[in-house]
Coordinates of C-alpha atoms in Angstrom, one line a residue:
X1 CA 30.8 -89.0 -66.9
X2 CA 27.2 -89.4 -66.9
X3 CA 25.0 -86.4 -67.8
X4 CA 23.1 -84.8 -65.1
X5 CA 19.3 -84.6 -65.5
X6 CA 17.6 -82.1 -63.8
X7 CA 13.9 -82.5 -62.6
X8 CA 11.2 -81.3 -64.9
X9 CA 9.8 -77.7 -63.7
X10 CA 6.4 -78.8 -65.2
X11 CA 4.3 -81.6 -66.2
X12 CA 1.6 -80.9 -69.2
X13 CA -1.2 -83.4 -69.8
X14 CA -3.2 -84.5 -72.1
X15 CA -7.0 -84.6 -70.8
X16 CA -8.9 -87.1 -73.0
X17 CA -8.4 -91.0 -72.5
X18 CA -5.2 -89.2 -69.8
X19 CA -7.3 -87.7 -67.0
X20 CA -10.8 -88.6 -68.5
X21 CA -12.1 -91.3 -70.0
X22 CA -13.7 -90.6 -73.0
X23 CA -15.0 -92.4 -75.8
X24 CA -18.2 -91.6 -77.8
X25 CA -19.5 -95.2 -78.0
X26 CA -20.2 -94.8 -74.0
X27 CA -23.0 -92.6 -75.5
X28 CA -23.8 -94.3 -78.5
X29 CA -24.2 -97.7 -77.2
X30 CA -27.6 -96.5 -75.3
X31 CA -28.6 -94.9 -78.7
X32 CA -27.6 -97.6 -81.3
X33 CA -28.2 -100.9 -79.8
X34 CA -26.7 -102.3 -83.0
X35 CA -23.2 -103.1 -82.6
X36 CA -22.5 -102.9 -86.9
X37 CA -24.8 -100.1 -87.3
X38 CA -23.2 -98.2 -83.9
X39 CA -19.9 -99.0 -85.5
X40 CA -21.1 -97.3 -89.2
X41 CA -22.6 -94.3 -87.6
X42 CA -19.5 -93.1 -85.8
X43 CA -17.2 -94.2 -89.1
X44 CA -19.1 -92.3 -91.5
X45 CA -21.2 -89.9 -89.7
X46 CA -19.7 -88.6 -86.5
X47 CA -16.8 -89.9 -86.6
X48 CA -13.4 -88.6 -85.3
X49 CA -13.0 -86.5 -88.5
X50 CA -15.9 -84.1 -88.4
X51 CA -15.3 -84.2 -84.8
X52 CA -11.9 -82.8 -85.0
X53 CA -13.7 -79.7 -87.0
X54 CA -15.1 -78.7 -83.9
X55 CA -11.9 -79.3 -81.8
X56 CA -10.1 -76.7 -84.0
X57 CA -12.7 -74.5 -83.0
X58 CA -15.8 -75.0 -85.1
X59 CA -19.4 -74.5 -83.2
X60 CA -20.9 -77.4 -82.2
X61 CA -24.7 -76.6 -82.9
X62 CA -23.6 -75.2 -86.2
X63 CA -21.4 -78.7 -87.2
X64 CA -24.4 -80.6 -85.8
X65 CA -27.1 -78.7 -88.3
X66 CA -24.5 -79.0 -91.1
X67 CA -24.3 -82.7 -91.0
X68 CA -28.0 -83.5 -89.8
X69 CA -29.8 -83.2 -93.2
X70 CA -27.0 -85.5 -95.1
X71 CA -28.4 -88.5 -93.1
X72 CA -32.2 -88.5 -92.3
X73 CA -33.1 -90.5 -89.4
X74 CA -30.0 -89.5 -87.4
X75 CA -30.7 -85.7 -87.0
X76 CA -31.1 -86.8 -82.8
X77 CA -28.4 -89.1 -82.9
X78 CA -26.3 -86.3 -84.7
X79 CA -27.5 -83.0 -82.1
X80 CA -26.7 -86.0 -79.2
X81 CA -22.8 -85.9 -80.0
X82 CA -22.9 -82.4 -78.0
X83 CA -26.1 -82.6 -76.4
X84 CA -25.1 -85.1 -74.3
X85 CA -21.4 -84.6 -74.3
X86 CA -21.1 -85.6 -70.4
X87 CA -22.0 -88.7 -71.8
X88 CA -19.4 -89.4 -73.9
X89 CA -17.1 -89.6 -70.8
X90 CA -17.1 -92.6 -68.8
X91 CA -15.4 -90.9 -65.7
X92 CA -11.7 -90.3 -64.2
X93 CA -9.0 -91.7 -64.5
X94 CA -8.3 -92.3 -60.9
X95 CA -4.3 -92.6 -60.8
X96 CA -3.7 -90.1 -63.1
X97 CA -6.2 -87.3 -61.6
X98 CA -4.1 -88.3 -57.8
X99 CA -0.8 -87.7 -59.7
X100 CA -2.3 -83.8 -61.1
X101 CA -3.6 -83.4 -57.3
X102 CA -0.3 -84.6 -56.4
X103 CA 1.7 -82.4 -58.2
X104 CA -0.5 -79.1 -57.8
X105 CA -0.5 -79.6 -54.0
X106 CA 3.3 -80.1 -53.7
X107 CA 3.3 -76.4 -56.4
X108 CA 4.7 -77.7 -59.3
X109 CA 3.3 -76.0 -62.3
X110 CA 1.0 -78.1 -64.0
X111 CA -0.7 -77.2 -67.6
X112 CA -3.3 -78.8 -69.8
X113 CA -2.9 -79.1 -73.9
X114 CA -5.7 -80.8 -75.7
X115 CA -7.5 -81.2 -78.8
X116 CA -10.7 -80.4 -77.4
X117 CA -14.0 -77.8 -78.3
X118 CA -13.8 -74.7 -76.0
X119 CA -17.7 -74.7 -75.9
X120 CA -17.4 -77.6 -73.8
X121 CA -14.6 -77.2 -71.8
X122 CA -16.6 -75.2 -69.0
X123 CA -19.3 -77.9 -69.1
X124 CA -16.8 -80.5 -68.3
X125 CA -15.0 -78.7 -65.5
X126 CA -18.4 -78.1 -63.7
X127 CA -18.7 -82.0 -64.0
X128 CA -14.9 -82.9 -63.0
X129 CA -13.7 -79.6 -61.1
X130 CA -10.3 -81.4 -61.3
X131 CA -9.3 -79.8 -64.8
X132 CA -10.0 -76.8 -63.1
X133 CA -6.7 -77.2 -61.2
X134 CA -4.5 -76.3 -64.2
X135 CA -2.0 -73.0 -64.0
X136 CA -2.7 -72.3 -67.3
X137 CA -4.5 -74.5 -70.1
X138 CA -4.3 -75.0 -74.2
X139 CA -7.1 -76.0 -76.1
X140 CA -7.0 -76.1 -79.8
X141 CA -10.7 -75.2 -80.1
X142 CA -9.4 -71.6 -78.0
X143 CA -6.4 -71.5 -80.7
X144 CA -8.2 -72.6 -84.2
X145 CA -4.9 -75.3 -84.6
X146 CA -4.4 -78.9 -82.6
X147 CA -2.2 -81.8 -81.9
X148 CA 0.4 -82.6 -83.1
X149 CA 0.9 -79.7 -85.3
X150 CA 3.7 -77.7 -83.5
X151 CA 2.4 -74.2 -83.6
X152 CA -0.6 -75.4 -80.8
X153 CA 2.8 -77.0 -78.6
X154 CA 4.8 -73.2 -78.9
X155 CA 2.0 -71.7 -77.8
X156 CA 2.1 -73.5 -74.8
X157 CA 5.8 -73.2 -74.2
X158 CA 5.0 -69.1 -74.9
X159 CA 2.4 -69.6 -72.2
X160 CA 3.8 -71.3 -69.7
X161 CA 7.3 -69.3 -69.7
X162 CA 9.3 -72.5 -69.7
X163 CA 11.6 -74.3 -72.2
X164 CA 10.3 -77.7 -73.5
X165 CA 13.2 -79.4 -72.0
X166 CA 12.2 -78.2 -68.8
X167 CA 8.5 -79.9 -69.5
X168 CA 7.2 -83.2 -69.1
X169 CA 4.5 -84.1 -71.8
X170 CA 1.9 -86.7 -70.5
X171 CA -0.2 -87.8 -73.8
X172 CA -2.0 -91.2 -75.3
X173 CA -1.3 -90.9 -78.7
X174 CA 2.2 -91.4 -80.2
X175 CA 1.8 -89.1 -83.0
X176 CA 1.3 -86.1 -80.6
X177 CA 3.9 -87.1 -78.4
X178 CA 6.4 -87.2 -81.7
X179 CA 6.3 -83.8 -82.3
X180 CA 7.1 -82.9 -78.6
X181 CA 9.6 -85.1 -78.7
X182 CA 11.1 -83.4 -81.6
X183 CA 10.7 -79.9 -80.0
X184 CA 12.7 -80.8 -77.1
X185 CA 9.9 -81.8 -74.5
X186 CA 10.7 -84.8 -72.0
X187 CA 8.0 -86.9 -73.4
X188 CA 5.5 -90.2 -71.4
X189 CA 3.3 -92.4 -73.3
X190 CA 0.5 -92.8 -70.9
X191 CA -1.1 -95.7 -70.5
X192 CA -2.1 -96.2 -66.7
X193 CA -1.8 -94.0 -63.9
X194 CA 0.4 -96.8 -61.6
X195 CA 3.1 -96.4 -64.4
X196 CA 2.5 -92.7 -64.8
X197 CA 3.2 -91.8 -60.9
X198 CA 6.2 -94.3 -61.0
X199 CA 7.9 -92.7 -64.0
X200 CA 7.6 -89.0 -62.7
X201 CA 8.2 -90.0 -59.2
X202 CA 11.9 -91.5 -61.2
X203 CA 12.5 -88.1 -62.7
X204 CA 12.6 -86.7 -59.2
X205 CA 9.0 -84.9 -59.1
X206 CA 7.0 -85.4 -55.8
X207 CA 4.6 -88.4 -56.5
X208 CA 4.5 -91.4 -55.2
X209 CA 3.8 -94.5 -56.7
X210 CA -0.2 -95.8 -56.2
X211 CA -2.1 -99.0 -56.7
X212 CA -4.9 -98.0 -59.8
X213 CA -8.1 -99.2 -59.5
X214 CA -10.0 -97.0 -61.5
X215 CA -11.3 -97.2 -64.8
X216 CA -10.3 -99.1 -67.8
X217 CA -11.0 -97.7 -70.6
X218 CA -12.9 -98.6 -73.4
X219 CA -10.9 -101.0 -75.9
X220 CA -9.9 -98.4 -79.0
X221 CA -10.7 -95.5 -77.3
X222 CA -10.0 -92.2 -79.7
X223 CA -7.7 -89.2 -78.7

């Protein structure tokens, strides 16, 4: 007899390279023309590991002042990483932002979890008021611990009142989406929002499949 699966009661996303585009070289390219020296700057001096500092909650300016006097010459392009943070975000990601719509319209309870600073989450709403339609949201820089250590995924489940198995995660990396998966979440690798509305709308949640002709993202885009 074939087990029944039930419909998810809530989809949880992911926000960066998910429902936004975001890579720092969209910024750094107008700042370092050079593509080695581009490529050295955000390997050795802002790269993803001093960033993740501030996405478990670290202030930006004081991160920025921290790091500026280790590499003279690069104080601006160091204060830029959060200075021009909109920057850093090429735009939407059109089928993915209509599947969130999608699913908020028709009331299924929809949450964010994200490795992401809390300084500049309000910043980024005002600029895509589509994160804004969350029924709750968890940001690591809000709880001082991130993806994919499992204490930032119970406090989600806490939050959102559900079981994991009654959640759908929606994430880029695979490492994040291991440790869902080993919590009990119903777990989607995303890579383009065609696919994404396609697989939900096969677990029985109201979306419909849509042609995607938004952005690509930028080759080796970071989580």
């Amino acid at each position: 007899m074939n087990k029944l699966v039930l419909r998810p009661k809530g989809v949880v996303f992911d926000v960066g390279n998910v429902l936004i585009d975001w890579n720092p070289d969209y910024l750094f390219r107008k700042l370092i023309p050079c593509a080695d020296e581009r490529k050295w700057f955000l390997t050795h001096v802002c790269s993803m590991s001093w960033h993740a500092e501030q996405d478990r909650g670290r202030p930006c300016a004081a991160a920025a002042c921290a790091l500026a006097p280790r590499f003279p010459g690069y104080e601006g392009h160091i204060g830029a990483f959060y200075g021009r943070w909109l920057e850093t975000i090429r735009g939407p990601i059109d089928g993915a932002v209509q599947v969130l719509e999608t699913l908020k319209e028709a009331g299924v309870p929809v949450f964010a979890l994200s490795n992401f600073p809390a300084e500049l989450w309000d910043r980024t709403v005002a600029a895509y008021p589509f994160l804004g339609l969350f029924d709750d949201r968890v940001l690591s820089g809000e709880e001082g611990v991130g993806k994919p250590d499992r204490r930032i995924y119970d406090v989600l489940i806490e939050r959102s009142g559900y079981g994991p198995e009654e959640l759908v995660f929606i994430d880029d990396r695979e490492e994040n989406l291991a440790t869902a998966h080993a919590l009990g979440f119903r777990c989607m690798l995303f890579e383009d929002g065609g696919l994404l509305s396609t697989d939900l709308a096969e677990m029985g949640l109201p979306v419909f499949p849509t042609p995607v002709t938004g952005l690509t993202p930028l080759e080796g885009a970071p989580a």
